[in-house]
PDB file of C-alpha atoms in Angstrom:
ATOM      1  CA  UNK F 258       0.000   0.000   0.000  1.00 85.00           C
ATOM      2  CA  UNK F 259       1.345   3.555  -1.038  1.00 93.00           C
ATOM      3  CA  UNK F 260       1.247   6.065   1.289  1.00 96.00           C
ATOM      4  CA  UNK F 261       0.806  10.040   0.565  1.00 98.00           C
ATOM      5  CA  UNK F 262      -0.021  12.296   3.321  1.00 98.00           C
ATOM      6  CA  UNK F 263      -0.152  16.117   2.698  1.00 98.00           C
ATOM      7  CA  UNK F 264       0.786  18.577   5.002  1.00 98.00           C
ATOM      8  CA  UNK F 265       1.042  22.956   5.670  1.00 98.00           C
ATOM      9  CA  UNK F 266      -1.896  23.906   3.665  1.00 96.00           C
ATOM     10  CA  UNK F 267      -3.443  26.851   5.484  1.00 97.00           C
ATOM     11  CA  UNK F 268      -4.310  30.427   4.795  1.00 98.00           C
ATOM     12  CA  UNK F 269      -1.755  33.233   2.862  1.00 98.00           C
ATOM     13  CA  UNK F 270      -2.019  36.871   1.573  1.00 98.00           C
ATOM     14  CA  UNK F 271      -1.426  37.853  -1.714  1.00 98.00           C
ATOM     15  CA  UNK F 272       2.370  37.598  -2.204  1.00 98.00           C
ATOM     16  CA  UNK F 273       2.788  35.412   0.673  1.00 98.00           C
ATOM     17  CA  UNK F 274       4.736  31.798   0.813  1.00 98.00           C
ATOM     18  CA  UNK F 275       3.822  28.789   1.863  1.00 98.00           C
ATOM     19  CA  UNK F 276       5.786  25.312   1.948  1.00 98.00           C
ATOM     20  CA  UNK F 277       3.809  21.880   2.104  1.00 98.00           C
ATOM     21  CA  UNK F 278       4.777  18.490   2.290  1.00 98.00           C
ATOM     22  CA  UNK F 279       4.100  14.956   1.395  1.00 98.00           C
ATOM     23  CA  UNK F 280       4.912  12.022   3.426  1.00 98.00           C
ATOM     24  CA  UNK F 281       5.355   9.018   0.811  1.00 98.00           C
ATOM     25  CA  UNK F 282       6.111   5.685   1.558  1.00 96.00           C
ATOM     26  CA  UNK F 283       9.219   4.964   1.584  1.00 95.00           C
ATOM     27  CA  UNK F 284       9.296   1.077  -0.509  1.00 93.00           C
ATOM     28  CA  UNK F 285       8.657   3.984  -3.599  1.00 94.00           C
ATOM     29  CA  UNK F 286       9.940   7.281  -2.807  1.00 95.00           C
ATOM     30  CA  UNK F 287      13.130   7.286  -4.181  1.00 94.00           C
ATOM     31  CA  UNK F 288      12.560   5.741  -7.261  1.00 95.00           C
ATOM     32  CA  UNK F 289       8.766   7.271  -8.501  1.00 96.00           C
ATOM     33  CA  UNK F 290       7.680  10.331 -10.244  1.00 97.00           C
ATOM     34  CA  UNK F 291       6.310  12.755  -7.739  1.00 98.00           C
ATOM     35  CA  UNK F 292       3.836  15.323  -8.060  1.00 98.00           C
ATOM     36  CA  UNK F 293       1.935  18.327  -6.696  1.00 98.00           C
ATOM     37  CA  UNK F 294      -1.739  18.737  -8.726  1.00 98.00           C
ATOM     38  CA  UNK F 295      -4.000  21.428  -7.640  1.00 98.00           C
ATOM     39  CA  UNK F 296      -8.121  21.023  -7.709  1.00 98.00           C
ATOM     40  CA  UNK F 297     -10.355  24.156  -7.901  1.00 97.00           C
ATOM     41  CA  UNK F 298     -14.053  23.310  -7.797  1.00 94.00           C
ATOM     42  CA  UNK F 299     -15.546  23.452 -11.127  1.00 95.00           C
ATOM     43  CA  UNK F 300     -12.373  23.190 -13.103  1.00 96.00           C
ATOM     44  CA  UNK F 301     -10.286  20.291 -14.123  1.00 96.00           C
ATOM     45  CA  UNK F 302      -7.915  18.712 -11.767  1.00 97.00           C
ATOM     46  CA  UNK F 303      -3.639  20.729 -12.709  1.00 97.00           C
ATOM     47  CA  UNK F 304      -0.700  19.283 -12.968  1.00 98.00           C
ATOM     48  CA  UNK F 305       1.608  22.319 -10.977  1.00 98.00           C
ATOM     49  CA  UNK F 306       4.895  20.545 -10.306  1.00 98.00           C
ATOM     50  CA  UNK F 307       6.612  16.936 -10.507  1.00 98.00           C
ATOM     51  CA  UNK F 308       9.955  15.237  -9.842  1.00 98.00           C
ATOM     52  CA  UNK F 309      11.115  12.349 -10.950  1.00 96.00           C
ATOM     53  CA  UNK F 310      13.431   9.288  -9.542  1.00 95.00           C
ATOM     54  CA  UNK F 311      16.351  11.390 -11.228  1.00 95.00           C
ATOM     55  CA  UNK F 312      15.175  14.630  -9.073  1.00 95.00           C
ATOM     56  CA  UNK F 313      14.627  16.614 -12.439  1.00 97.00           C
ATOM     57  CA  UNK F 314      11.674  18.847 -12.122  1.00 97.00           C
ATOM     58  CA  UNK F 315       9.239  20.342 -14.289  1.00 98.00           C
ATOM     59  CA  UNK F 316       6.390  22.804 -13.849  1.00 98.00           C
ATOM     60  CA  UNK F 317       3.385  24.211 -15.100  1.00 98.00           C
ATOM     61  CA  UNK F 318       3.849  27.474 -16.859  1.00 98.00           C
ATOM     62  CA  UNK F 319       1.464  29.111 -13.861  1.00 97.00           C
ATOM     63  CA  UNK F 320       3.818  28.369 -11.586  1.00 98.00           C
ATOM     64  CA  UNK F 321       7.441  28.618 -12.671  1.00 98.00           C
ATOM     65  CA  UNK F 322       9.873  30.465 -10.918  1.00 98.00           C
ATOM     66  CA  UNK F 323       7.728  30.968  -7.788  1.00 98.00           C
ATOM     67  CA  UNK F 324       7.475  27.629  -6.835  1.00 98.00           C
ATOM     68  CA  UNK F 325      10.022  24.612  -6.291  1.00 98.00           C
ATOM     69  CA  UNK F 326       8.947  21.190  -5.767  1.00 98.00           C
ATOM     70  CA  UNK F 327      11.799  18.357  -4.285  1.00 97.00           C
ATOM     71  CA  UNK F 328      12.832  15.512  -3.237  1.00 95.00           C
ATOM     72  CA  UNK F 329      13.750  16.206   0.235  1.00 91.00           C
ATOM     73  CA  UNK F 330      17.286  14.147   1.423  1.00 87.00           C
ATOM     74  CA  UNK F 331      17.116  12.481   4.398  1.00 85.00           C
ATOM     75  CA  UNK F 332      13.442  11.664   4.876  1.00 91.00           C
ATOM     76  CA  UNK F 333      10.393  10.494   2.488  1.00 96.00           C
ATOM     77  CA  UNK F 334       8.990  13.622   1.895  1.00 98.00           C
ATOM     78  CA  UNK F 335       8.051  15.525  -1.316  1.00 98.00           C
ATOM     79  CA  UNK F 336       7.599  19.227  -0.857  1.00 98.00           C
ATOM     80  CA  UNK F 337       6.471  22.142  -2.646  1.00 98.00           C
ATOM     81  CA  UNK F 338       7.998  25.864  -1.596  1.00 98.00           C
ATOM     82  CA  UNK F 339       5.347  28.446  -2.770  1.00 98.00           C
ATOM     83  CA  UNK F 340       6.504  31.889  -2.958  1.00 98.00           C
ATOM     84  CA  UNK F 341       4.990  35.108  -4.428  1.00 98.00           C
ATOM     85  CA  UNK F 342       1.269  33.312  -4.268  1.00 98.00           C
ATOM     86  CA  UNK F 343      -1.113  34.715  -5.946  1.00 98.00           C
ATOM     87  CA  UNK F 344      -5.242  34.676  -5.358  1.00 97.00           C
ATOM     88  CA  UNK F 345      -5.365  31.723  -8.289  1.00 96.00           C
ATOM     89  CA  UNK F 346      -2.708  29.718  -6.837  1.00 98.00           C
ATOM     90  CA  UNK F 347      -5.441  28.625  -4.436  1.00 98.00           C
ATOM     91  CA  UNK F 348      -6.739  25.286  -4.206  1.00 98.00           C
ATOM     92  CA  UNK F 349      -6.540  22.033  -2.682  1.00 98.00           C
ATOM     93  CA  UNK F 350      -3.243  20.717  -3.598  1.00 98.00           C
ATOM     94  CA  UNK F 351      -2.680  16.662  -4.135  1.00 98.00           C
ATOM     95  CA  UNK F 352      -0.027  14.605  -3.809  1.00 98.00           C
ATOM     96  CA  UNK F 353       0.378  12.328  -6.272  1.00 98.00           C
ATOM     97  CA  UNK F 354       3.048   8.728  -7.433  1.00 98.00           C
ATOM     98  CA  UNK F 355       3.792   6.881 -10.167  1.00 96.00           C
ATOM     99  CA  UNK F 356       5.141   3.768  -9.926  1.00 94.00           C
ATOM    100  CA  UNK F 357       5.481   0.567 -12.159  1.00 86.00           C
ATOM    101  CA  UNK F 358       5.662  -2.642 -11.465  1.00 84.00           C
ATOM    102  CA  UNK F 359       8.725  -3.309 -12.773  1.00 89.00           C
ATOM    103  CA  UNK F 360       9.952  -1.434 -10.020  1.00 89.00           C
ATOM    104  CA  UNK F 361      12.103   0.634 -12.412  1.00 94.00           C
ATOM    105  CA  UNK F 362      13.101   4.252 -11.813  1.00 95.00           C
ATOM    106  CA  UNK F 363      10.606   6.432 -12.897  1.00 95.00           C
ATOM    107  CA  UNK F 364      12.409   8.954 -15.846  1.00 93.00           C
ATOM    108  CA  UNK F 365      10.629  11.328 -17.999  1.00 88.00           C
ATOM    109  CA  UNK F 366       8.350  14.534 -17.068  1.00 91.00           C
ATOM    110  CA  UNK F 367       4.543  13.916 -16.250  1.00 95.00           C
ATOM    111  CA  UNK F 368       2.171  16.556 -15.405  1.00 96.00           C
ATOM    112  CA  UNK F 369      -1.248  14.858 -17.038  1.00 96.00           C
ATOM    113  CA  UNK F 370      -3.587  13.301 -14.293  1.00 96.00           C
ATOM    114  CA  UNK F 371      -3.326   9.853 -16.064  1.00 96.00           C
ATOM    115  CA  UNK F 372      -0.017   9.575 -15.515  1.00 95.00           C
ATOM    116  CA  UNK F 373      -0.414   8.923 -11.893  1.00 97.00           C
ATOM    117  CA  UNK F 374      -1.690   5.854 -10.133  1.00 95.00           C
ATOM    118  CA  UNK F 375      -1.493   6.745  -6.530  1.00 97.00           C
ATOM    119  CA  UNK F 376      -3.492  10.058  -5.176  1.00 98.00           C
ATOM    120  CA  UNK F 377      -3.529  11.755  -1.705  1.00 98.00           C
ATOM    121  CA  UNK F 378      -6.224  12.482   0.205  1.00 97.00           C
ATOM    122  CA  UNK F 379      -5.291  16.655  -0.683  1.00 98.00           C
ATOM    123  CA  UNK F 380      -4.818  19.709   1.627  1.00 98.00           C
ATOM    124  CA  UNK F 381      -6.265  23.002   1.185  1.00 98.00           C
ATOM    125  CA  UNK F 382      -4.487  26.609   0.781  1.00 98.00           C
ATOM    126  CA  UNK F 383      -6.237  29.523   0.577  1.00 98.00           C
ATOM    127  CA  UNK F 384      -4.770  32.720  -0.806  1.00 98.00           C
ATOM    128  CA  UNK F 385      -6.513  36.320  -0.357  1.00 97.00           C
ATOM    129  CA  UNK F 386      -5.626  39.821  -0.575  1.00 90.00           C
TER     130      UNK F 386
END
């Protein structure tokens, strides 16, 4: 069973940061593709930021150069440093894995929703001016 638990959502002002986290299991977390989607009601579910076993990173255009997702060394944990937020950065914001059964490390950038097979349960942040 995979494990994602998000973590540090909570409430920011316009311009504000905000850093959350992902606890992932760690029988995958080295070697999967790890991402940060973000679900607004009424829209379709955003791929913001991903990593993959190779730590390379890739994010949407929304997002880039205000926010940095990693790999963090030393513990199982996936997070996502928000800076400069912005009202439409809010959301609830999901932690998502994809492994293979092959066990192989996960290469390549992936920001679609099909991509992933393992979903957290999501955390909300709320930006206002």
């Amino acid at each position: 069973q995979v494990r994602l638990v998000e973590s540090g959502g909570g409430s920011v002002k316009v311009g504000g940061s905000l850093t959350l986290r992902c606890e992932v299991s760690e029988s995958i977390y080295g070697r999967a593709c790890l991402a940060w989607f973000r679900q607004v009601p009424g829209k379709e579910r955003e791929g913001v930021a991903s990593v993959n076993g190779f730590r390379q990173s890739v994010y949407a255009d929304s997002v880039r150069g205000r926010f940095t997702i990693s790999k963090e060394h030393g513990a199982s944990t996936l997070s996502l440093e928000m800076n400069n937020l912005k009202a439409e950065d809010g959301g609830s914001y999901i932690c998502a894995a994809r492994v293979t059964p092959d066990r192989k490390t996960c290469a390549g950038d992936y920001l679609g929703t099909y991509d992933y097979n393992y979903w957290g349960q999501g955390i909300q942040v709320t930006v206002s001016s």
